[in-house]
CSV table of C-alpha atoms in Angstrom, one decimal:
chain,number,residue,atom,x,y,z
A,1,MET,CA,102.9,78.9,73.4
A,2,ASN,CA,102.8,82.2,75.2
A,3,ASN,CA,102.2,85.4,73.2
A,4,GLU,CA,105.1,87.6,72.3
A,5,ASN,CA,105.9,90.1,75.1
A,6,GLN,CA,108.8,91.9,76.7
A,7,ASN,CA,110.9,88.7,77.0
A,8,ILE,CA,109.7,86.5,74.1
A,9,GLU,CA,110.0,86.9,70.3
A,10,TYR,CA,109.0,84.4,67.5
A,11,LYS,CA,110.5,84.0,64.1
A,12,GLU,CA,109.6,81.4,61.5
A,13,SER,CA,113.1,81.1,60.1
A,14,TRP,CA,116.6,82.3,61.0
A,15,ARG,CA,118.3,85.4,59.5
A,16,ASP,CA,121.6,86.8,60.7
A,17,GLU,CA,119.9,90.2,61.2
A,18,TYR,CA,117.9,88.7,64.0
A,19,VAL,CA,121.0,89.1,66.2
A,20,LYS,CA,119.8,92.6,66.8
A,21,TRP,CA,116.8,91.2,68.6
A,22,LEU,CA,119.2,89.4,70.9
A,23,CYS,CA,121.1,92.6,71.3
A,24,GLY,CA,117.8,94.2,72.4
A,25,PHE,CA,117.1,91.5,74.9
A,26,ALA,CA,120.7,91.8,76.4
A,27,ASN,CA,120.3,95.6,76.8
A,28,ALA,CA,116.9,95.1,78.5
A,29,GLN,CA,115.7,92.4,80.8
A,30,GLY,CA,117.0,89.4,78.8
A,31,GLY,CA,114.6,87.1,76.9
A,32,GLN,CA,114.1,84.2,74.5
A,33,LEU,CA,114.1,84.3,70.7
A,34,TYR,CA,112.3,81.2,69.2
A,35,ILE,CA,113.1,80.1,65.6
A,36,GLY,CA,110.5,77.9,63.9
A,37,ILE,CA,107.4,79.5,65.5
A,38,ASP,CA,105.0,81.8,63.7
A,39,ASP,CA,103.4,85.1,65.0
A,40,ARG,CA,100.4,83.1,66.4
A,41,GLY,CA,102.7,81.1,68.6
A,42,GLU,CA,102.2,77.9,66.5
A,43,VAL,CA,105.3,75.7,65.9
A,44,CYS,CA,106.0,75.5,62.2
A,45,GLY,CA,109.4,73.9,62.5
A,46,VAL,CA,112.7,74.8,61.1
A,47,GLU,CA,115.1,72.8,58.8
A,48,ASN,CA,118.7,72.1,59.8
A,49,ALA,CA,117.9,72.9,63.5
A,50,HIS,CA,121.0,71.1,64.8
A,51,LYS,CA,123.3,73.0,62.4
A,52,LEU,CA,121.8,76.3,63.4
A,53,SER,CA,122.2,75.4,67.0
A,54,GLU,CA,126.0,75.3,66.3
A,55,ASP,CA,126.2,78.4,64.1
A,56,ILE,CA,124.1,80.8,66.1
A,57,PRO,CA,126.2,80.8,69.2
A,58,ASN,CA,129.2,81.7,67.1
A,59,LYS,CA,127.4,84.5,65.4
A,60,VAL,CA,126.2,85.9,68.7
A,61,VAL,CA,129.7,85.9,70.2
A,62,SER,CA,131.1,87.4,67.0
A,63,PHE,CA,128.5,90.3,66.6
A,64,LEU,CA,127.7,91.0,70.3
A,65,GLY,CA,130.5,89.6,72.3
A,66,ILE,CA,128.1,87.7,74.7
A,67,VAL,CA,127.2,84.1,75.2
A,68,ALA,CA,123.7,82.9,74.4
A,69,GLU,CA,122.2,79.5,75.4
A,70,VAL,CA,120.8,77.8,72.3
A,71,ASN,CA,118.6,74.7,72.6
A,72,VAL,CA,116.9,72.5,70.0
A,73,LEU,CA,113.3,71.7,71.1
A,74,ASP,CA,110.7,69.4,69.6
A,75,LYS,CA,106.9,69.5,69.3
A,76,ASP,CA,104.8,67.1,67.3
A,77,GLY,CA,107.9,66.0,65.4
A,78,LYS,CA,108.8,69.5,64.5
A,79,ASP,CA,112.2,70.9,65.6
A,80,TYR,CA,112.4,74.5,66.7
A,81,ILE,CA,115.2,76.6,68.4
A,82,GLU,CA,115.2,78.5,71.6
A,83,ILE,CA,117.9,81.2,72.0
A,84,ASP,CA,118.1,82.4,75.6
A,85,VAL,CA,119.9,85.7,76.3
A,86,ALA,CA,120.6,87.0,79.8
A,87,PRO,CA,120.5,90.8,80.6
A,88,SER,CA,123.9,92.4,80.3
A,89,ASP,CA,125.5,94.7,82.9
A,90,VAL,CA,127.2,96.7,80.1
A,91,PRO,CA,125.8,98.3,76.9
A,92,ILE,CA,125.8,95.8,74.0
A,93,SER,CA,125.9,97.0,70.3
A,94,TYR,CA,125.2,95.4,67.0
A,95,LYS,CA,127.2,96.8,64.1
A,96,GLY,CA,127.7,100.0,66.0
A,97,LYS,CA,124.0,100.4,66.9
A,98,TYR,CA,122.3,100.0,70.2
A,99,TYR,CA,119.0,98.2,70.4
A,100,PHE,CA,116.6,97.9,73.3
A,101,ARG,CA,113.6,95.6,73.9
A,102,SER,CA,110.6,97.6,75.1
A,103,GLY,CA,107.3,95.7,75.4
A,104,SER,CA,107.0,93.5,72.3
A,105,THR,CA,108.9,96.0,70.1
A,106,LEU,CA,112.6,96.5,69.3
A,107,GLN,CA,113.9,100.1,69.5
A,108,GLU,CA,117.1,101.6,68.2
A,109,LEU,CA,118.5,104.0,70.7
A,110,ASN,CA,119.8,107.4,69.6
A,111,GLY,CA,120.7,110.8,71.0
A,112,ALA,CA,119.6,111.5,74.6
A,113,ALA,CA,117.9,108.1,74.9
A,114,LEU,CA,121.2,106.4,74.1
A,115,GLN,CA,123.1,108.7,76.5
A,116,ASN,CA,120.7,107.9,79.3
A,117,PHE,CA,120.8,104.2,78.6
A,118,VAL,CA,124.6,104.1,78.6
A,119,LEU,CA,124.7,106.1,81.9
A,120,ARG,CA,122.3,103.7,83.5
A,121,LYS,CA,124.3,100.7,82.5
A,122,MET,CA,127.3,102.4,84.1
A,123,GLY,CA,125.4,102.9,87.3
A,124,ARG,CA,125.2,106.7,86.7
A,125,SER,CA,122.5,109.2,85.9
A,126,TRP,CA,122.4,112.2,83.5
A,127,ASP,CA,122.5,114.7,86.3
A,128,GLU,CA,125.9,113.5,87.3
A,129,VAL,CA,127.5,114.5,84.0
A,130,ILE,CA,129.7,117.6,84.0
A,131,ASN,CA,128.5,120.7,82.3
A,132,ASP,CA,131.6,121.9,80.4
A,133,ARG,CA,130.3,125.5,80.0
A,134,ALA,CA,128.9,126.4,83.5
A,135,THR,CA,131.0,128.0,86.2
A,136,LEU,CA,130.4,129.0,89.8
A,137,ASN,CA,129.4,132.4,88.6
A,138,ASP,CA,126.3,130.8,87.1
A,139,LEU,CA,125.1,129.8,90.6
A,140,ASP,CA,122.9,131.8,93.0
A,141,ARG,CA,124.2,131.9,96.5
A,142,GLU,CA,120.7,132.7,97.8
A,143,ALA,CA,119.5,129.3,96.4
A,144,VAL,CA,122.5,127.6,98.2
A,145,ASP,CA,121.5,129.4,101.5
A,146,TYR,CA,117.9,128.3,101.0
A,147,PHE,CA,119.1,124.7,100.7
A,148,ILE,CA,121.2,125.0,103.8
A,149,ARG,CA,118.4,126.5,105.8
A,150,LYS,CA,115.9,123.8,104.7
A,151,GLY,CA,118.4,121.1,105.4
A,152,ILE,CA,119.2,122.3,108.9
A,153,GLU,CA,115.5,122.6,109.7
A,154,ALA,CA,115.0,119.0,108.5
A,155,GLU,CA,118.1,117.9,110.5
A,156,ARG,CA,119.7,116.4,107.4
A,157,VAL,CA,122.7,118.7,107.1
A,158,PRO,CA,125.0,120.0,109.8
A,159,GLU,CA,124.7,123.5,111.3
A,160,ASP,CA,128.3,124.4,110.4
A,161,LEU,CA,127.4,124.2,106.7
A,162,ARG,CA,126.1,127.8,107.1
A,163,LYS,CA,129.6,129.1,107.1
A,164,ALA,CA,130.8,127.0,104.1
A,165,SER,CA,131.5,128.5,100.7
A,166,THR,CA,129.4,127.6,97.7
A,167,GLU,CA,132.1,125.3,96.4
A,168,GLU,CA,132.4,123.6,99.7
A,169,VAL,CA,128.7,123.0,99.8
A,170,LEU,CA,128.7,121.6,96.3
A,171,THR,CA,131.6,119.3,97.1
A,172,SER,CA,129.8,117.9,100.2
A,173,LEU,CA,126.9,117.1,97.9
A,174,GLY,CA,129.1,115.5,95.2
A,175,LEU,CA,128.0,118.2,92.6
A,176,VAL,CA,131.5,119.3,91.5
A,177,ASP,CA,134.5,117.3,90.2
A,178,ASP,CA,138.2,117.5,91.2
A,179,ASN,CA,138.8,120.1,88.5
A,180,GLY,CA,135.9,122.4,89.7
A,181,GLY,CA,133.5,121.3,86.9
A,182,LEU,CA,129.8,121.6,87.8
A,183,THR,CA,127.4,118.7,87.3
A,184,ASN,CA,124.1,119.2,85.5
A,185,ALA,CA,122.4,118.7,88.9
A,186,ALA,CA,124.4,121.7,90.4
A,187,VAL,CA,123.3,124.1,87.6
A,188,LEU,CA,119.7,122.9,87.7
A,189,LEU,CA,119.4,123.1,91.5
A,190,PHE,CA,121.3,126.3,92.2
A,191,GLY,CA,121.6,128.1,88.9
A,192,LYS,CA,120.7,131.8,88.4
A,193,ASN,CA,119.2,130.9,85.0
A,194,PRO,CA,119.4,127.1,84.4
A,195,GLN,CA,117.2,127.5,81.4
A,196,ARG,CA,120.2,129.0,79.6
A,197,TYR,CA,121.6,125.5,79.5
A,198,TYR,CA,118.5,123.4,79.9
A,199,PRO,CA,115.5,125.1,78.0
A,200,SER,CA,113.0,122.4,79.2
A,201,ALA,CA,113.7,123.0,82.9
A,202,VAL,CA,110.4,124.9,83.2
A,203,PHE,CA,107.0,124.1,84.7
A,204,LYS,CA,104.1,125.1,82.6
A,205,ILE,CA,100.6,125.6,84.1
A,206,GLY,CA,97.5,126.1,81.9
A,207,ARG,CA,93.9,126.7,82.8
A,208,PHE,CA,91.6,125.0,80.3
A,209,GLY,CA,87.9,125.0,79.6
A,210,ILE,CA,86.2,122.1,77.9
A,211,ASP,CA,89.3,120.6,76.4
A,212,GLU,CA,93.0,121.2,75.6
A,213,ALA,CA,92.1,123.5,72.8
A,214,ASP,CA,90.2,125.8,75.2
A,215,LEU,CA,93.2,127.5,76.9
A,216,ARG,CA,92.1,130.4,79.1
A,217,PHE,CA,95.3,131.5,80.7
A,218,GLN,CA,98.7,130.1,81.6
A,219,ASP,CA,101.9,130.6,83.6
A,220,VAL,CA,105.5,129.4,83.0
A,221,ILE,CA,107.6,128.9,86.1
A,222,GLU,CA,111.4,129.2,85.6
A,223,GLY,CA,114.5,129.5,87.7
A,224,ASN,CA,116.3,126.8,89.8
A,225,ILE,CA,114.4,123.6,90.4
A,226,LEU,CA,115.2,123.6,94.1
A,227,GLN,CA,112.6,126.3,94.8
A,228,MET,CA,110.4,125.5,91.8
A,229,ALA,CA,107.8,123.5,93.8
A,230,GLU,CA,107.2,126.4,96.2
A,231,ARG,CA,106.8,128.8,93.3
A,232,VAL,CA,104.4,126.5,91.6
A,233,MET,CA,102.4,126.2,94.8
A,234,ASP,CA,102.2,130.0,95.2
A,235,VAL,CA,100.8,130.3,91.7
A,236,LEU,CA,98.3,127.5,92.1
A,237,LYS,CA,96.9,129.0,95.3
A,238,ALA,CA,96.7,132.5,93.8
A,239,LYS,CA,95.2,131.7,90.4
A,240,TYR,CA,94.3,128.0,89.7
A,241,LEU,CA,92.9,126.4,92.8
A,242,ILE,CA,90.1,127.4,95.2
A,243,SER,CA,90.3,127.7,98.9
A,244,PRO,CA,86.8,127.3,100.2
A,245,VAL,CA,85.8,129.5,103.1
A,246,ARG,CA,83.8,128.3,106.1
A,247,PHE,CA,82.8,130.0,109.3
A,248,GLU,CA,82.5,128.5,112.8
A,249,GLY,CA,80.7,131.2,114.7
A,250,MET,CA,82.7,134.4,113.9
A,251,GLN,CA,85.9,132.5,113.1
A,252,ARG,CA,86.8,132.3,109.4
A,253,TYR,CA,88.7,129.3,107.9
A,254,GLU,CA,90.2,128.8,104.5
A,255,LYS,CA,91.5,125.4,103.2
A,256,LEU,CA,92.9,124.6,99.8
A,257,GLU,CA,90.8,122.3,97.8
A,258,LEU,CA,93.6,119.7,97.7
A,259,PRO,CA,95.8,118.5,100.6
A,260,LYS,CA,98.9,120.8,100.5
A,261,GLU,CA,101.6,118.4,101.6
A,262,ALA,CA,100.4,115.7,99.3
A,263,LEU,CA,100.3,118.1,96.4
A,264,ARG,CA,103.8,119.2,97.2
A,265,GLU,CA,104.9,115.6,97.1
A,266,ILE,CA,103.5,115.2,93.7
A,267,LEU,CA,105.3,118.3,92.5
A,268,TYR,CA,108.6,117.2,94.0
A,269,ASN,CA,108.3,113.9,92.3
A,270,ALA,CA,107.6,115.5,88.9
A,271,ILE,CA,110.6,117.8,89.3
A,272,ALA,CA,113.1,115.4,90.8
A,273,HIS,CA,112.4,112.5,88.4
A,274,LYS,CA,112.0,114.5,85.2
A,275,ASP,CA,114.1,113.6,82.2
A,276,TYR,CA,115.6,117.0,81.6
A,277,THR,CA,116.6,116.1,78.0
A,278,GLY,CA,112.9,116.0,77.2
A,279,PRO,CA,110.0,118.5,77.1
A,280,ASP,CA,108.8,120.8,79.9
A,281,ILE,CA,106.7,119.7,82.9
A,282,GLN,CA,103.1,120.4,82.1
A,283,MET,CA,100.1,120.9,84.3
A,284,HIS,CA,96.6,121.0,82.8
A,285,VAL,CA,93.9,122.4,85.1
A,286,TYR,CA,90.3,121.6,84.2
A,287,ASP,CA,87.0,122.1,86.0
A,288,SER,CA,86.9,118.4,86.9
A,289,SER,CA,90.5,117.4,87.1
A,290,ILE,CA,94.2,118.3,87.2
A,291,GLU,CA,96.8,116.5,85.1
A,292,ILE,CA,100.5,116.8,85.9
A,293,TRP,CA,103.0,115.3,83.3
A,294,ASN,CA,106.7,115.0,83.3
A,295,GLU,CA,109.0,113.4,80.7
A,296,GLY,CA,110.5,110.0,81.8
A,297,GLU,CA,108.5,106.9,82.5
A,298,LEU,CA,108.2,104.9,85.7
A,299,PRO,CA,111.0,102.5,86.6
A,300,GLU,CA,110.7,99.2,84.7
A,301,GLY,CA,108.0,97.0,86.1
A,302,TYR,CA,106.6,99.8,88.4
A,303,THR,CA,102.8,100.5,88.2
A,304,GLN,CA,100.4,102.6,90.4
A,305,GLU,CA,99.9,99.6,92.6
A,306,THR,CA,103.7,99.3,93.1
A,307,LEU,CA,104.0,103.0,94.0
A,308,PHE,CA,101.2,103.0,96.6
A,309,ALA,CA,102.5,99.8,98.2
A,310,ARG,CA,105.8,99.3,99.9
A,311,HIS,CA,108.6,99.7,97.3
A,312,SER,CA,112.2,100.6,96.9
A,313,SER,CA,113.2,104.1,95.6
A,314,LYS,CA,114.6,104.2,92.1
A,315,PRO,CA,115.4,107.9,91.4
A,316,ARG,CA,116.0,108.8,87.7
A,317,ASN,CA,118.4,111.7,88.8
A,318,HIS,CA,120.5,110.5,91.7
A,319,LYS,CA,122.1,113.8,92.6
A,320,ILE,CA,118.9,115.8,92.4
A,321,ALA,CA,117.1,113.3,94.5
A,322,ASN,CA,119.9,113.4,97.1
A,323,VAL,CA,119.7,117.2,97.4
A,324,PHE,CA,115.9,117.1,97.7
A,325,PHE,CA,116.2,114.5,100.4
A,326,LYS,CA,118.8,116.5,102.4
A,327,ALA,CA,116.6,119.6,102.1
A,328,GLY,CA,113.8,117.6,103.7
A,329,PHE,CA,111.6,117.6,100.5
A,330,ILE,CA,111.5,113.9,99.9
A,331,ASP,CA,112.4,110.5,101.4
A,332,THR,CA,114.7,107.9,100.0
A,333,TRP,CA,112.7,104.9,101.2
A,334,GLY,CA,109.9,105.1,98.5
A,335,ARG,CA,107.5,106.5,101.1
A,336,GLY,CA,106.4,109.6,99.1
A,337,PHE,CA,103.3,108.0,97.6
A,338,GLN,CA,102.3,106.8,101.1
A,339,LYS,CA,102.3,110.4,102.1
A,340,ILE,CA,100.1,111.2,99.1
A,341,ARG,CA,97.7,108.4,100.0
A,342,ASP,CA,97.4,109.6,103.6
A,343,GLY,CA,96.7,113.2,102.5
A,344,PHE,CA,94.0,112.4,100.0
A,345,GLU,CA,92.4,109.8,102.3
A,346,ALA,CA,92.3,112.3,105.2
A,347,ASP,CA,90.5,114.8,102.9
A,348,GLY,CA,88.1,112.2,101.5
A,349,ILE,CA,89.4,112.8,97.9
A,350,PRO,CA,89.9,110.0,95.4
A,351,MET,CA,93.4,108.7,95.1
A,352,PRO,CA,95.4,110.3,92.2
A,353,LYS,CA,95.8,108.1,89.1
A,354,VAL,CA,99.5,107.5,88.1
A,355,GLU,CA,100.3,106.1,84.7
A,356,ASN,CA,102.9,106.1,81.9
A,357,PHE,CA,101.7,108.3,79.2
A,358,CYS,CA,103.4,109.6,76.0
A,359,GLY,CA,106.9,108.8,77.2
A,360,GLY,CA,106.4,110.2,80.6
A,361,VAL,CA,104.4,109.9,83.9
A,362,ARG,CA,101.0,111.5,84.2
A,363,VAL,CA,99.2,112.1,87.5
A,364,THR,CA,95.5,112.8,87.3
A,365,ILE,CA,93.7,114.3,90.3
A,366,GLU,CA,89.9,114.7,90.6
A,367,ARG,CA,88.7,118.1,91.7
A,368,THR,CA,85.8,116.9,93.8
A,369,VAL,CA,85.4,120.1,95.8
A,370,PHE,CA,85.3,122.4,92.8
A,371,VAL,CA,82.9,120.0,91.0
A,372,LYS,CA,80.7,119.8,94.0
A,373,LEU,CA,80.3,123.5,94.3
A,374,SER,CA,79.8,123.9,90.6
A,375,VAL,CA,77.0,121.3,90.5
A,376,SER,CA,75.2,122.4,93.6
A,377,GLY,CA,75.4,126.1,92.8
A,378,GLN,CA,76.0,126.7,96.5
A,379,THR,CA,78.9,128.0,98.4
A,380,GLY,CA,77.4,128.6,101.8
A,381,GLY,CA,79.7,127.3,104.5
A,382,GLN,CA,82.4,126.7,101.9
A,383,THR,CA,83.1,129.7,99.7
A,384,GLY,CA,80.4,132.0,100.5
A,385,SER,CA,79.7,134.4,103.4
A,386,GLN,CA,77.7,132.9,106.3
A,387,THR,CA,77.3,133.2,110.0
A,388,GLY,CA,76.5,130.6,112.6
A,389,GLY,CA,77.0,127.8,110.1
A,390,GLN,CA,73.9,128.9,108.1
A,391,THR,CA,73.9,128.9,104.2
A,392,GLY,CA,73.9,132.4,102.7
A,393,SER,CA,71.0,133.7,100.7
A,394,GLN,CA,71.1,133.6,96.9
A,395,ALA,CA,69.9,137.2,96.7
A,396,GLY,CA,70.8,140.8,97.6
A,397,GLY,CA,73.8,141.8,99.5
A,398,GLN,CA,74.7,138.3,100.7
A,399,THR,CA,74.9,137.0,97.1
A,400,ARG,CA,77.1,140.0,96.2
A,401,GLU,CA,79.3,139.2,99.2
A,402,ARG,CA,79.7,135.6,97.9
A,403,VAL,CA,80.7,136.9,94.5
A,404,TYR,CA,83.3,139.1,96.2
A,405,GLU,CA,84.7,136.2,98.3
A,406,LEU,CA,85.0,134.0,95.1
A,407,ILE,CA,86.9,136.8,93.3
A,408,LYS,CA,89.1,137.3,96.3
A,409,THR,CA,89.9,133.6,96.5
A,410,ASN,CA,90.5,133.3,92.8
A,411,PRO,CA,91.3,136.6,91.0
A,412,TYR,CA,91.2,134.8,87.6
A,413,ILE,CA,87.7,133.5,88.0
A,414,THR,CA,85.4,134.4,85.1
A,415,ARG,CA,81.8,135.6,85.0
A,416,ASP,CA,80.7,132.3,83.6
A,417,GLU,CA,82.5,130.3,86.3
A,418,LEU,CA,80.8,132.5,88.9
A,419,SER,CA,77.5,131.8,87.3
A,420,LYS,CA,78.1,128.0,87.5
A,421,VAL,CA,79.3,128.1,91.1
A,422,LEU,CA,76.5,130.3,92.4
A,423,GLY,CA,73.7,128.9,90.2
A,424,ILE,CA,72.5,132.3,88.9
A,425,SER,CA,72.6,133.8,85.4
A,426,PRO,CA,75.6,135.5,84.0
A,427,SER,CA,73.6,138.8,83.6
A,428,ALA,CA,72.8,138.7,87.4
A,429,ILE,CA,76.5,138.1,88.1
A,430,GLN,CA,77.4,141.1,86.0
A,431,LYS,CA,75.0,143.3,88.1
A,432,HIS,CA,76.8,142.3,91.3
A,433,ILE,CA,80.2,142.8,89.6
A,434,ASP,CA,79.2,146.3,88.5
A,435,LYS,CA,78.3,147.2,92.1
A,436,LEU,CA,81.5,145.7,93.5
A,437,LYS,CA,83.6,147.6,90.9
A,438,GLU,CA,82.3,150.9,92.4
A,439,VAL,CA,84.1,150.3,95.7
A,440,ARG,CA,85.8,146.9,96.2
A,441,ILE,CA,87.3,145.5,93.0
A,442,ARG,CA,88.7,146.5,89.6
A,443,ARG,CA,89.5,144.7,86.4
A,444,ILE,CA,93.1,144.4,85.2
A,445,GLY,CA,93.3,143.4,81.5
A,446,GLY,CA,90.6,142.2,79.2
A,447,ASP,CA,88.0,139.5,79.5
A,448,PHE,CA,90.4,136.9,78.2
A,449,GLY,CA,93.6,136.6,80.3
A,450,GLY,CA,92.8,139.5,82.6
A,451,HIS,CA,92.2,139.3,86.4
A,452,TRP,CA,90.5,141.0,89.3
A,453,GLU,CA,92.3,143.2,91.9
A,454,ILE,CA,90.9,143.9,95.4
A,455,ILE,CA,90.9,147.7,96.1
A,456,GLU,CA,88.5,148.0,99.2
A,457,LYS,CA,87.9,151.7,98.9
């Protein structure tokens, strides 16, 4: 026999309480409960199989209100029972409680999980629910205008929407009901302070050293989620990511270590598909990798292979996804991960790893450019000062210029990080810093959590 899994459960004998397993199957993908089989999948048989085959269907109808197919099977002269339950289009309860089959476990749904489950069964999403406390005064017209401008640029909203009132814009997007009530999506997308109603609608970024216990500095991005990805990108470019510098002749070029459009796509996915009844979006930035996590797992049956292949779009938040689409941020054809693939392949960077983790989705990105510079101890042609494509010297004024360029690129870089990148001792780095502090830079704040400021006297 097959092992127990999402759709199969074994029991050695029948108990009426096992109806809740059938409830879990009905609320999930359907499945089969076998009576007379032990946990190893071996048939041990069950007495009165034919009587049970008559009693069980009645119990299922009585407790669950659904019809189950019950069959008596035989193996080596031993009778056992197969109870086959189809997935239900409506929520099914057992004695007032809702159960759900997840993997090979049975879960009782409560609170936000139950609310989201019931909404999904009704073909709705949490962001469609009306917020009874919010009013139009909670919304920011500048955010509405930002959406209109982006939508017109993307040719996904009409030009005449510029003249529309806030309420008219919301109505066209299906974000307000007939009584003027605002949906959760409306407040999250356009709110002046959506965190007043949804405390977890924030994006946390942390710069870590060796491990998660070694937090060096952090930022918390708040405000409406429509503009959140851009604000996150600004902070990442200013403080967390490097933009290696290269020279072609006298022309200077800077390029972010990760493909910008692909990174934006990852951010939009995390924001649009987040379960806003759960914790904050979290980004961990390490020397070797970046991890982005949002509450809410991938759609049932979806894996990384599914996402990077042709697949249908299954948004968690229908209204939010629709607004992001009309603003030109995302597609509705499941092509977002193809854009990510194209961006990372073009830059020669390994594909991000996407996986379910701790009740949410985690995307892990390798920092190959940062690691390469750290290991080689060289920045010539990438982050250092050079002319004619030649690598800069590791001594004297050119080394000091390279220290300056690194600080200018990343004001939060530490002396130890400079030492690793340039391959010289921390004490030598300090001498260059002392010289630069006389005319070109100054320190704001302490060694921990402070940053550099360019002054160029």
